[in-house]
Coordinates of C-alpha atoms and ligand atoms in Angstrom, one line a residue:
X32 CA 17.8 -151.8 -170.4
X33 CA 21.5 -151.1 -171.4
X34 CA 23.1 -152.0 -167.8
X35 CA 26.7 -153.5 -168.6
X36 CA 27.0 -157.1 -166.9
X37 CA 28.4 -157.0 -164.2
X38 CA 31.5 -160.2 -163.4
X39 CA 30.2 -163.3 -161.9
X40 CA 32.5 -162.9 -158.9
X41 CA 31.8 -159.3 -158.3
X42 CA 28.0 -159.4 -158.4
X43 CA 28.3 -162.5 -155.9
X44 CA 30.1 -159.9 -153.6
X45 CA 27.2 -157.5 -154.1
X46 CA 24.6 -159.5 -152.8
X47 CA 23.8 -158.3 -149.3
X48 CA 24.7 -160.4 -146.2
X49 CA 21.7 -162.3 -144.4
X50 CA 21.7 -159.4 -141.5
X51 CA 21.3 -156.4 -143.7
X52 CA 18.3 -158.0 -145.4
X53 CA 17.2 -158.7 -141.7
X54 CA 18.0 -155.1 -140.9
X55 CA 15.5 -153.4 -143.1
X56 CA 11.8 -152.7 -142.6
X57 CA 10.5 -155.6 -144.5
X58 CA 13.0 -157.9 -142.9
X59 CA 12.4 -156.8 -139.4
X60 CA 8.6 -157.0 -139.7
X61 CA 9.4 -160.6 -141.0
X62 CA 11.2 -161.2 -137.9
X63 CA 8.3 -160.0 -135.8
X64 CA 5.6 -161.7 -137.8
X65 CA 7.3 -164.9 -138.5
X66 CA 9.8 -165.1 -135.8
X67 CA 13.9 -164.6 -136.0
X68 CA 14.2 -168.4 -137.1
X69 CA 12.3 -168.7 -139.5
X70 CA 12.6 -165.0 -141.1
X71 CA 16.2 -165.8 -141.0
X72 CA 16.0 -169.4 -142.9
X73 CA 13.6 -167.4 -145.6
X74 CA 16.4 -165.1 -146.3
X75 CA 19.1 -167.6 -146.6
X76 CA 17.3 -169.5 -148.9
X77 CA 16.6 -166.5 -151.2
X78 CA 19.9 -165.1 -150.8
X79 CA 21.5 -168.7 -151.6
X80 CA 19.3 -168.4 -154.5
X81 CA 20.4 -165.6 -155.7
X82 CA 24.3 -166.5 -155.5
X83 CA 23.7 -169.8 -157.8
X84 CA 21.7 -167.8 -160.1
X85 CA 24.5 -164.7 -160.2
X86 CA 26.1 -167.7 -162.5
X87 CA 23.5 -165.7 -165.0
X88 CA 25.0 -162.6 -165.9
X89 CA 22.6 -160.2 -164.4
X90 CA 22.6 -155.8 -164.8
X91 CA 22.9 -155.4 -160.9
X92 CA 21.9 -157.6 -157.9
X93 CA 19.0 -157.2 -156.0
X94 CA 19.8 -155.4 -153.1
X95 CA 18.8 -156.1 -149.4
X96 CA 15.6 -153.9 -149.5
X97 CA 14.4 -156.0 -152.7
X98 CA 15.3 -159.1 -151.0
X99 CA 13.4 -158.6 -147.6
X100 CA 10.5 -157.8 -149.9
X101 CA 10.2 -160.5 -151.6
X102 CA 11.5 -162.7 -148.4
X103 CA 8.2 -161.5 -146.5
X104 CA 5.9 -162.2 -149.0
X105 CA 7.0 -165.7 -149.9
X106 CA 6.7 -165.5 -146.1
X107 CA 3.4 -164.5 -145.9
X108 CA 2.1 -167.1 -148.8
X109 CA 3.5 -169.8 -147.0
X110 CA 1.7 -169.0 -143.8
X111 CA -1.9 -167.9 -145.5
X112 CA -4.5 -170.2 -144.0
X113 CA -5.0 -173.2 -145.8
X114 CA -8.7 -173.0 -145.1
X115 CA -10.2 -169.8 -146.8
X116 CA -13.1 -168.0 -146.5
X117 CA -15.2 -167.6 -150.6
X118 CA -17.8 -166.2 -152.2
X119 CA -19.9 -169.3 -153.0
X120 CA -21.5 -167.8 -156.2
X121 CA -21.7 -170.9 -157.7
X122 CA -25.5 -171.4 -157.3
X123 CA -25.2 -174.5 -155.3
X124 CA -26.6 -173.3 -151.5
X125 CA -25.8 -176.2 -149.7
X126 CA -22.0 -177.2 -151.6
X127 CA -20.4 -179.7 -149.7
X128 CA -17.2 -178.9 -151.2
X129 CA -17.5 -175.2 -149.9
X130 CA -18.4 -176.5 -146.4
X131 CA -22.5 -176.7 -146.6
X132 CA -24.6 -174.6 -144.3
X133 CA -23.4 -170.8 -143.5
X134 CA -23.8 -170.5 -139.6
X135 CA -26.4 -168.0 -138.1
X136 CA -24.6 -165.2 -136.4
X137 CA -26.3 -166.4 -132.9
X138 CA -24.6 -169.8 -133.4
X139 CA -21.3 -167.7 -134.5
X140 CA -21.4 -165.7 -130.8
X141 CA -22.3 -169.3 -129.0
X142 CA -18.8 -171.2 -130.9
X143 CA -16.7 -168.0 -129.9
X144 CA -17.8 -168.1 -126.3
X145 CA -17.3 -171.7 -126.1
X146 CA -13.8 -171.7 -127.7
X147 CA -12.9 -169.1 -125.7
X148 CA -13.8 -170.2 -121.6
X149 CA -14.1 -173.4 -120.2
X150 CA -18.1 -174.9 -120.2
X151 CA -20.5 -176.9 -118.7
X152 CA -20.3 -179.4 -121.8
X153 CA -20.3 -182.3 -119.0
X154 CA -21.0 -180.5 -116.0
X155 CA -24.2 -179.6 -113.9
X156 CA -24.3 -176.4 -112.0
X157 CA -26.9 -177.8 -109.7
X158 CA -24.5 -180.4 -107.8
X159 CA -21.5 -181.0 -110.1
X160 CA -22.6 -184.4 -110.7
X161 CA -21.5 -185.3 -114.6
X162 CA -24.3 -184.4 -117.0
X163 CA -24.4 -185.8 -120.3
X164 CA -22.9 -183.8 -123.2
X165 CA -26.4 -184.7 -125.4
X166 CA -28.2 -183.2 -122.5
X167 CA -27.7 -179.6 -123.9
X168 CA -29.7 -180.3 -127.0
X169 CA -31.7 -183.4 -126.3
X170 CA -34.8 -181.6 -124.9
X171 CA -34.6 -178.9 -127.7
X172 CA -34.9 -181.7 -130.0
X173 CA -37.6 -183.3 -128.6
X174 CA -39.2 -180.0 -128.4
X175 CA -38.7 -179.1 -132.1
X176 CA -39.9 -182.0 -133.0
X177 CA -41.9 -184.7 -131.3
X178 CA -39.7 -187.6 -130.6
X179 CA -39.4 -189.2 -127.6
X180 CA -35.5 -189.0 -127.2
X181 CA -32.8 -187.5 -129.3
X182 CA -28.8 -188.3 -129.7
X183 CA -26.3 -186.7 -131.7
X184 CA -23.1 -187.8 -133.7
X185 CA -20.4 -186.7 -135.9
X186 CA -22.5 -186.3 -139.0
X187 CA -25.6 -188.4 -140.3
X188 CA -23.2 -191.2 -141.9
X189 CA -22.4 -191.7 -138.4
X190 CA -25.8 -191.3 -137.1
X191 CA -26.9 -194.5 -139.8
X192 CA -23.2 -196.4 -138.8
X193 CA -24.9 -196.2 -135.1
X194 CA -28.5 -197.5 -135.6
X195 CA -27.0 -200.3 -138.0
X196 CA -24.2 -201.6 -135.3
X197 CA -26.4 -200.8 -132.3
X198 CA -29.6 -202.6 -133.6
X199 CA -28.2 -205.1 -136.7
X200 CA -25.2 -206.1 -135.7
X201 CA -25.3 -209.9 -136.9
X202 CA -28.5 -209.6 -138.7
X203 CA -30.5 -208.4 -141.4
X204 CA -31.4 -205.1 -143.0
X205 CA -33.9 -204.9 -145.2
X206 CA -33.5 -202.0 -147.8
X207 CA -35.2 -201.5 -150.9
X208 CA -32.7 -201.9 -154.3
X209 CA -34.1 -198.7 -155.2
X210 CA -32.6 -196.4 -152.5
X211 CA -29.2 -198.7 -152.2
X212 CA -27.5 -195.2 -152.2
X213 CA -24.3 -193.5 -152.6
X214 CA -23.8 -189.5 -152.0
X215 CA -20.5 -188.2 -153.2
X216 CA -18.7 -191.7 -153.0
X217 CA -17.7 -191.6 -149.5
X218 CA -21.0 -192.6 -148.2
X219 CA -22.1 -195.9 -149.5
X220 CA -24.6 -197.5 -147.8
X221 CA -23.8 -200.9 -148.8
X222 CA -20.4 -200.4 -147.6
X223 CA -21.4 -198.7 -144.4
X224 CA -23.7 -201.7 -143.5
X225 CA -20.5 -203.9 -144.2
X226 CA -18.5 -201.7 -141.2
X227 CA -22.0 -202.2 -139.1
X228 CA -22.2 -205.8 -139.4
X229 CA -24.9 -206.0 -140.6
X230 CA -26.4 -207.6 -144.0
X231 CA -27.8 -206.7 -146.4
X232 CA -31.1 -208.1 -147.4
X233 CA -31.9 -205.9 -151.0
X234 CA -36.0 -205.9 -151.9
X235 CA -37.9 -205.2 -155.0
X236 CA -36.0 -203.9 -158.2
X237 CA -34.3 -200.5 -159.2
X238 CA -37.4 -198.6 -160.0
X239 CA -40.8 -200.6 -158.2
X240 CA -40.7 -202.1 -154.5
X241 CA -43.7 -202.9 -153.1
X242 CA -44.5 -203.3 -149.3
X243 CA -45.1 -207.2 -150.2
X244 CA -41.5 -207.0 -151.1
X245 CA -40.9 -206.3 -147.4
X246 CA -43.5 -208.7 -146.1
X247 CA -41.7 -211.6 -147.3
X248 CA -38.2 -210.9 -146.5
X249 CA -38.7 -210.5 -143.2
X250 CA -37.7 -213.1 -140.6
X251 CA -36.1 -214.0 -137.2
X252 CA -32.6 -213.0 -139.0
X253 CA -34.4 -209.6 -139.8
X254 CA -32.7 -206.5 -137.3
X255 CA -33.8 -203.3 -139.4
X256 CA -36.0 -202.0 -142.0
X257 CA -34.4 -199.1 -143.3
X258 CA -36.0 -196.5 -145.4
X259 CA -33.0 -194.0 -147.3
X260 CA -34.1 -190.7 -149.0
X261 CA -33.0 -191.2 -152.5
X262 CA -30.6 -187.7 -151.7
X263 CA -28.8 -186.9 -155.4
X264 CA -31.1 -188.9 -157.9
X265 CA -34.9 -189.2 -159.0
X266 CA -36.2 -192.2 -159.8
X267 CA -38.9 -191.6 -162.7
X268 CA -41.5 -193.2 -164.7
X269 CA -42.9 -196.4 -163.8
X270 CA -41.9 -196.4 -160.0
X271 CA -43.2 -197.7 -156.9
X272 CA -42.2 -197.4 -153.3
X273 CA -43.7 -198.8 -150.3
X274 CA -45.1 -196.3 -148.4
X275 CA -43.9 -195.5 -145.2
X276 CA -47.2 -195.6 -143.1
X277 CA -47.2 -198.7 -143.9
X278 CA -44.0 -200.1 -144.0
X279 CA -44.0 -198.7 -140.4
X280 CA -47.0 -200.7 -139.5
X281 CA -45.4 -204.1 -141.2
X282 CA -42.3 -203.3 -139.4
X283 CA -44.5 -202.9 -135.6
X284 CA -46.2 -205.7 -136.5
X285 CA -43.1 -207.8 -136.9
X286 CA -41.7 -206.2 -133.9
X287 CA -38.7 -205.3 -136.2
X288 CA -37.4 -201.2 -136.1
X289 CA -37.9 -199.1 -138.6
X290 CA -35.6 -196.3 -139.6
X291 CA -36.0 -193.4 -141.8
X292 CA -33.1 -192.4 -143.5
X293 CA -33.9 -188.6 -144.7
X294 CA -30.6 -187.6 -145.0
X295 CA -31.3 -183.5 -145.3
X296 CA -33.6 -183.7 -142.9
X297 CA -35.6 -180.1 -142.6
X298 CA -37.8 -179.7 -139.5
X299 CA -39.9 -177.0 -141.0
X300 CA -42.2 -177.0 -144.0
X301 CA -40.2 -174.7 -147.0
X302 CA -43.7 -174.6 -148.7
X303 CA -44.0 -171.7 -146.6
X304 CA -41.0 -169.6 -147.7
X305 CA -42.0 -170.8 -151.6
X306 CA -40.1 -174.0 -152.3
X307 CA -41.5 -177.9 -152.7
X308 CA -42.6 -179.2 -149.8
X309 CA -40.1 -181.8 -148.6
X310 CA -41.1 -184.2 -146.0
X311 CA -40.3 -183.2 -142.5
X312 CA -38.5 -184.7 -139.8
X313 CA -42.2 -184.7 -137.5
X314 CA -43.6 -186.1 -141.2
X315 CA -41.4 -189.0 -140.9
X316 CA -42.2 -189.9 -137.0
X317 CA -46.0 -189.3 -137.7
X318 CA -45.3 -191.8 -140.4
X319 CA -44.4 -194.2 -137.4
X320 CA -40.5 -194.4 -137.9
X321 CA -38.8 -195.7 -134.7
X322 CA -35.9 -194.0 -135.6
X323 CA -35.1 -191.1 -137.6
X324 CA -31.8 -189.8 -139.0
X325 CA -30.5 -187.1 -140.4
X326 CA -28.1 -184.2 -140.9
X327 CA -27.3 -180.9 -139.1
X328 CA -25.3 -179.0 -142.3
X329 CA -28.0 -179.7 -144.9
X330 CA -31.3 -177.7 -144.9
X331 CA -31.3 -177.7 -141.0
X332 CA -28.6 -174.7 -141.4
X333 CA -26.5 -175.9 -138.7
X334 CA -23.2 -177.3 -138.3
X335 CA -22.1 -180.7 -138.9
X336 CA -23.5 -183.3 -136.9
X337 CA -25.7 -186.2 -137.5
X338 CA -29.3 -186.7 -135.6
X339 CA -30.7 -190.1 -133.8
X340 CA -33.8 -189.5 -133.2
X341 CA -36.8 -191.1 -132.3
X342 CA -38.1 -194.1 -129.7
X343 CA -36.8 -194.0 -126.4
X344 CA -35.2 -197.1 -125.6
X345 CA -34.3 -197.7 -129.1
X346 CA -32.0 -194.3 -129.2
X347 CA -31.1 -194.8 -125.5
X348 CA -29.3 -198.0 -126.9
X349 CA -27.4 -196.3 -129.2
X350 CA -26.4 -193.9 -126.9
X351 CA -25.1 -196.9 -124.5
X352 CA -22.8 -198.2 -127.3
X353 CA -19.2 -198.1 -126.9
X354 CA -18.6 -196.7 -131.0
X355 CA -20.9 -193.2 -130.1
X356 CA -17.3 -192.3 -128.0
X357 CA -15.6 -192.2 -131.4
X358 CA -18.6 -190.1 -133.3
X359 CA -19.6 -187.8 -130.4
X360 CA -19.7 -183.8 -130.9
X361 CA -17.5 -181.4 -129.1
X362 CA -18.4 -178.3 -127.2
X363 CA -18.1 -176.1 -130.2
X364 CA -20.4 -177.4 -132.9
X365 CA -22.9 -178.5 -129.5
X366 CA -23.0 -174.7 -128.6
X367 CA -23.1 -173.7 -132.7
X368 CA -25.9 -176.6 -132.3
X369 CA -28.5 -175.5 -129.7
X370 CA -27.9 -171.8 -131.0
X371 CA -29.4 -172.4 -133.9
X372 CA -32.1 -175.0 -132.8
X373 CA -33.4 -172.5 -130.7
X374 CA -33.9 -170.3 -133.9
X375 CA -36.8 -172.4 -135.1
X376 CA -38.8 -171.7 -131.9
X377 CA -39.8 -168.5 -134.0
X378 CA -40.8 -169.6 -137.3
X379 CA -41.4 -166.2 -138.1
X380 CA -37.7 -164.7 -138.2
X381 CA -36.1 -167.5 -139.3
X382 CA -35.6 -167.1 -142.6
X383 CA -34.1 -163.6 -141.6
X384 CA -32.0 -165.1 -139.1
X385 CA -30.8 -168.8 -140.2
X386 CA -28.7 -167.5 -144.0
X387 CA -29.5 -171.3 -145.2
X388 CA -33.2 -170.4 -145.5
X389 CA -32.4 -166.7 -146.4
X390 CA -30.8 -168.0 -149.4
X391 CA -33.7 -170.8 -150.2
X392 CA -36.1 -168.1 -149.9
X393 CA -35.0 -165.1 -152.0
X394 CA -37.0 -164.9 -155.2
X395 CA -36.0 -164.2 -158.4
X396 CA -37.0 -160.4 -158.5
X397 CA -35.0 -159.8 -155.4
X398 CA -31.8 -161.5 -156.9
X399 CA -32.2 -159.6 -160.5
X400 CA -32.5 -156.5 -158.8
X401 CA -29.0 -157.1 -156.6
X402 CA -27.7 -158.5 -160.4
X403 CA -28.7 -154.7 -161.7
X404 CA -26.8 -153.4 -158.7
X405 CA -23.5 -154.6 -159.4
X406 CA -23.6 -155.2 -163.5
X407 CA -21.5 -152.4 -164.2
X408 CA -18.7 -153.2 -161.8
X409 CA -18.9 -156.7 -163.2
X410 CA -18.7 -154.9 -166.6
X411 CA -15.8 -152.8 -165.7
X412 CA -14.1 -156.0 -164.1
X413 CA -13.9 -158.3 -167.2
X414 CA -11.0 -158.0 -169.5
X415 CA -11.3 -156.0 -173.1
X416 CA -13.9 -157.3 -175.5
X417 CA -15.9 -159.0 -173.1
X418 CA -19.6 -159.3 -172.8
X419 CA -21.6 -158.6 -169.7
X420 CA -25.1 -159.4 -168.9
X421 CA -27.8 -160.4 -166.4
X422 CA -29.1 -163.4 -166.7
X423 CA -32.5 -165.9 -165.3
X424 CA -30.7 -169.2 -164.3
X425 CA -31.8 -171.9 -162.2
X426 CA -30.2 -172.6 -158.4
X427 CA -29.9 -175.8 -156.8
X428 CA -30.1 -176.8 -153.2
X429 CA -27.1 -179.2 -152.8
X430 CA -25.9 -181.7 -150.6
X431 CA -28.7 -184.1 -151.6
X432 CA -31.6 -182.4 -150.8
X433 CA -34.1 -182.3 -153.3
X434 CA -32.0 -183.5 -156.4
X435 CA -34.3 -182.5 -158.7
X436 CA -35.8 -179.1 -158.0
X437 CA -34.3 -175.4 -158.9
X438 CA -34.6 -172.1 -157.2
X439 CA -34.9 -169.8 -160.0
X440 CA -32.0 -167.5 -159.7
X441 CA -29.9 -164.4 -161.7
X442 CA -26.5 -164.3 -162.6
X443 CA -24.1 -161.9 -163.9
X444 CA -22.6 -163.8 -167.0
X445 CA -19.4 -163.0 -168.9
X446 CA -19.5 -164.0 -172.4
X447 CA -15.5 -164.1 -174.0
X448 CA -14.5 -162.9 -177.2
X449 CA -13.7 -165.1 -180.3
X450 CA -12.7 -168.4 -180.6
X451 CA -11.6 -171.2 -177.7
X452 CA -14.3 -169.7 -175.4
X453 CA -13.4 -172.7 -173.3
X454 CA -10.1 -171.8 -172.5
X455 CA -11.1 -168.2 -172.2
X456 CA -13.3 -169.1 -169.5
X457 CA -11.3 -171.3 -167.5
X458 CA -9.0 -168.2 -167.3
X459 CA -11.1 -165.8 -166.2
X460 CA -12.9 -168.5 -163.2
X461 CA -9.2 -169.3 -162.2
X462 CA -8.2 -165.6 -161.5
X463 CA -11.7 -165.5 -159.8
X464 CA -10.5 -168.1 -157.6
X465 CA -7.4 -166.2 -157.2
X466 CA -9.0 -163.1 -156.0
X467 CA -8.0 -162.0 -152.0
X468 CA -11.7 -163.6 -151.3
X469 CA -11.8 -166.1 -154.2
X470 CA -15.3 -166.0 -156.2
X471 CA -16.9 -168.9 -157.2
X472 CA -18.9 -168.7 -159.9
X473 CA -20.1 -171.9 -162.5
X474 CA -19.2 -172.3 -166.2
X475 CA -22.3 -173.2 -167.9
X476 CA -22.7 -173.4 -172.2
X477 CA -20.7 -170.1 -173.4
X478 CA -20.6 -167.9 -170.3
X479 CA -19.4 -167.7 -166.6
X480 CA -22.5 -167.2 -164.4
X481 CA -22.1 -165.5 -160.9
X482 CA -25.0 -166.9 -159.5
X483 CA -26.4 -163.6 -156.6
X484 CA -28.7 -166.1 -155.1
X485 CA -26.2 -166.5 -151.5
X486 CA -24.0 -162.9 -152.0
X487 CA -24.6 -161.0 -148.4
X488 CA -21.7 -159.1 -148.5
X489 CA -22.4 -157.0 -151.8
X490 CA -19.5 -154.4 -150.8
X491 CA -17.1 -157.0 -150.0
X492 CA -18.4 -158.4 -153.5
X493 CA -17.5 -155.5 -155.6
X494 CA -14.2 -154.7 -153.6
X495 CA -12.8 -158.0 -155.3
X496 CA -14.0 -157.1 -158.9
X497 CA -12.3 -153.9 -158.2
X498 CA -9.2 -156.2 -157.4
X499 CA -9.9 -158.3 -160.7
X500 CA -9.9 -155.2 -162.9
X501 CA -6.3 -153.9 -161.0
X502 CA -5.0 -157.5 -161.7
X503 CA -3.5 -158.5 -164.8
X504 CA -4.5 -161.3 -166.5
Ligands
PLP43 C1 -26.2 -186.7 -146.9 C2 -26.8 -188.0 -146.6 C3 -26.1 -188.9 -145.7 C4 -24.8 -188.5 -145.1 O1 -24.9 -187.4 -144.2 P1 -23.6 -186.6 -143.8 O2 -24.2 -185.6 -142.8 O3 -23.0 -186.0 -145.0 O4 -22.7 -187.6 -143.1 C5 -26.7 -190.1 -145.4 N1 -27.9 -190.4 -145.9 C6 -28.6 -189.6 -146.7 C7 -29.9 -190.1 -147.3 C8 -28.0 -188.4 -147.1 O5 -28.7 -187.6 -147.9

């Protein structure tokens, strides 16, 4: 451009006052949008801006319709949700980090309705007496799965928090060093017995614990037994574990509680729908648990929330103390809750209606043939030179379920050009991520894989790659 500079002083003049910028389309759907404070501030600031940088010598000031432009989408940045909805391609089903289990659309309905109206969350139509919160879900639960009573916190950290300060408070809990766990560093169960009050009494070794381990350490200072599903790790070679039958007869014996930690926590066998069959909820009570916990986000497909479950008076007494009115559930994830309980009363549908076990159960054919489906946008997406392929890779479940077994899976991969591949592919996942509906995909060896295993919404999928190949990068 050959513009002649234009004098400090006279471009200053140029610059439009705060009221025509207001005055123009942009600036008055800023107003209506934003409201007239804070569309006003934004366009003082930018117009401020501009007068310090006119010490620059520029061709020609922006003028009031450039300004309100760029005003409203500053604007509009700065009041995006903080919170966004992705594309969780990243192979992971259950990532904690992306918020765990995709709601069914019948719990979905049930959170709108109770966002939206008042509810009986504490109130019986029968007589108005108070009911309990609990109440909505507690027979479900016992329903679903064979335990005498049933009370639900915050999430299952909370759930174990409960049983340790309700029932070892002051005493001793008896854990094997082999499950001494800790899932993604906020939940330490050492530390969380600390908070409890209770202490910890470590049995056997690392790898081997035996149930004569547990024999001799208990005493009158004994509160709990407590059994936690080894949730991100495999212990392998020579190993030993007590087993549970009979830990659960030592404990009964002693007159001492036993609770089964199983952290996931599915109440339906996944052999059916083609994955390793992980101990149920029922498994654990047949096993003769007196209290069961677990989670309401992990393979349960539900929101988050943490299960006591198991002998009456022993939950009932977790339930009377005073902590549960820091850890109890509100109306919302209660209603999101039930709705999706009641799914598993038919078995049959629910992999079709719960996406948590839609995504567990798609097989590989399935997922190659969606992969087919949308190559060649993914082709057309990638920058010049790169390569585009389908390829087998292996899913995981996440959140501590099953650490050690894969769904296998398909990808679409995207292979760079030349030399510092790294860097190349750091590039292309953060524009991913900076797509309208960011994409999450994994970098694994040479490539970026879009895992297809959890992609529902294929159009929505290809209307960002059409965005990818429009953006510059
Ligand atoms: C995941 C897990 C927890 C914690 O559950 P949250 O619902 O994340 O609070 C506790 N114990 C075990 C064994 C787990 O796997």
């Amino acid at each position: 451009m050959s513009a002649i500079p234009i004098p400090q002083s006279e471009a200053r003049q140029l610059l439009p006052s705060v009221d025509r910028v207001l005055q123009t389309e942009n600036g008055r759907l800023a107003v209506a949008t934003y409201g007239q404070s804070a569309a006003s501030e934004a366009v003082r600031g930018a117009v401020a801006q501009l007068r310090a940088r006119v010490a620059e010598p520029a061709a020609s000031p922006p003028d009031a319709v450039d300004i309100a432009g760029a005003v409203l989408a500053a604007l509009e940045r700065a009041n995006a949700p903080s919170q966004r909805r992705v594309f969780n391609l990243t192979g992971t089903v259950l990532h904690t980090n992306l918020g765990r289990a995709v709601m069914p659309e019948e719990a979905v309905a049930a959170v709108v309705e109770a966002m939206r109206y008042p509810t009986t969350l504490e109130f019986s139509l029968d007589g108005g007496a108070r009911g309990e919160r609990d109440d909505h879900v507690r027979g479900l639960v016992r329903e679903l799965t064979g335990a005498e009573d049933a009370f639900l916190v915050n999430n299952n950290a909370a759930a174990v928090l409960l049983v340790l300060a309700t029932h070892a408070s002051r005493k001793e809990v008896i854990v094997s060093r082999g499950e001494l766990i800790e899932i993604g560093g906020a939940f330490r169960l050492p530390e969380i017995m600390k908070r409890a009050g209770a202490k910890l009494h470590e049995v056997g070794t690392t790898n081997r614990t035996h149930l004569r381990d547990f024999e001799e350490a208990i005493s009158h200072k004994t509160g709990l037994i407590l059994k936690a599903h080894a949730s991100n790790y495999a212990i392998q070679g020579f190993t030993a574990e007590a087993p549970p039958q009979r830990l659960a007869a030592i404990a009964k014996a002693s007159g001492v509680p036993f609770c089964d930690d199983l952290g996931s926590g599915t109440l339906v066998d996944l052999s059916r729908w083609g994955m390793k069959r992980e101990r149920t909820v029922q498994d654990a009570l047949k096993d003769g648990a007196d209290l069961v916990t677990f989670s309401g986000d992990k393979l349960l497909g539900g929101p988050q929330c943490g299960f006591i479950i198991g002998r009456a008076d022993l939950v009932r007494a977790c339930a009377k103390n005073h902590l549960k009115r820091t850890l109890r559930l509100d109306k919302i994830r209660l209603a999101a809750l039930e709705a999706t309980l009641k799914l598993y009363r038919d078995p049959d549908r629910l992999a079709q209606r719960l996406p948590t076990l839609r995504f567990f159960s798609r097989g590989q054919d399935e997922i190659r043939q969606q992969a087919q489906r949308v190559l060649h946008d993914w082709r057309s997406a990638l920058p010049e030179g790169w390569g585009a392929e389908l390829r087998d890779c292996a899913s995981q479940i996440g959140s501590g379920a099953m650490p050690v077994d894969t769904l296998p899976s398909a990808a679409l991969a995207a292979i760079p050009p030349g030399k510092r591949k790294g860097q190349a592919l750091d590039q292309l996942a953060a524009r991913l991520r900076g797509l309208p509906v960011p994409v999450i995909g994994r970098i694994k060896d040479d490539a970026l894989l879009i895992d297809l295993r959890c992609l529902d919404d294929e159009d929505g999928f290809r209307a960002q790659l059409a965005t990818l190949r429009g953006s510059s990068g």
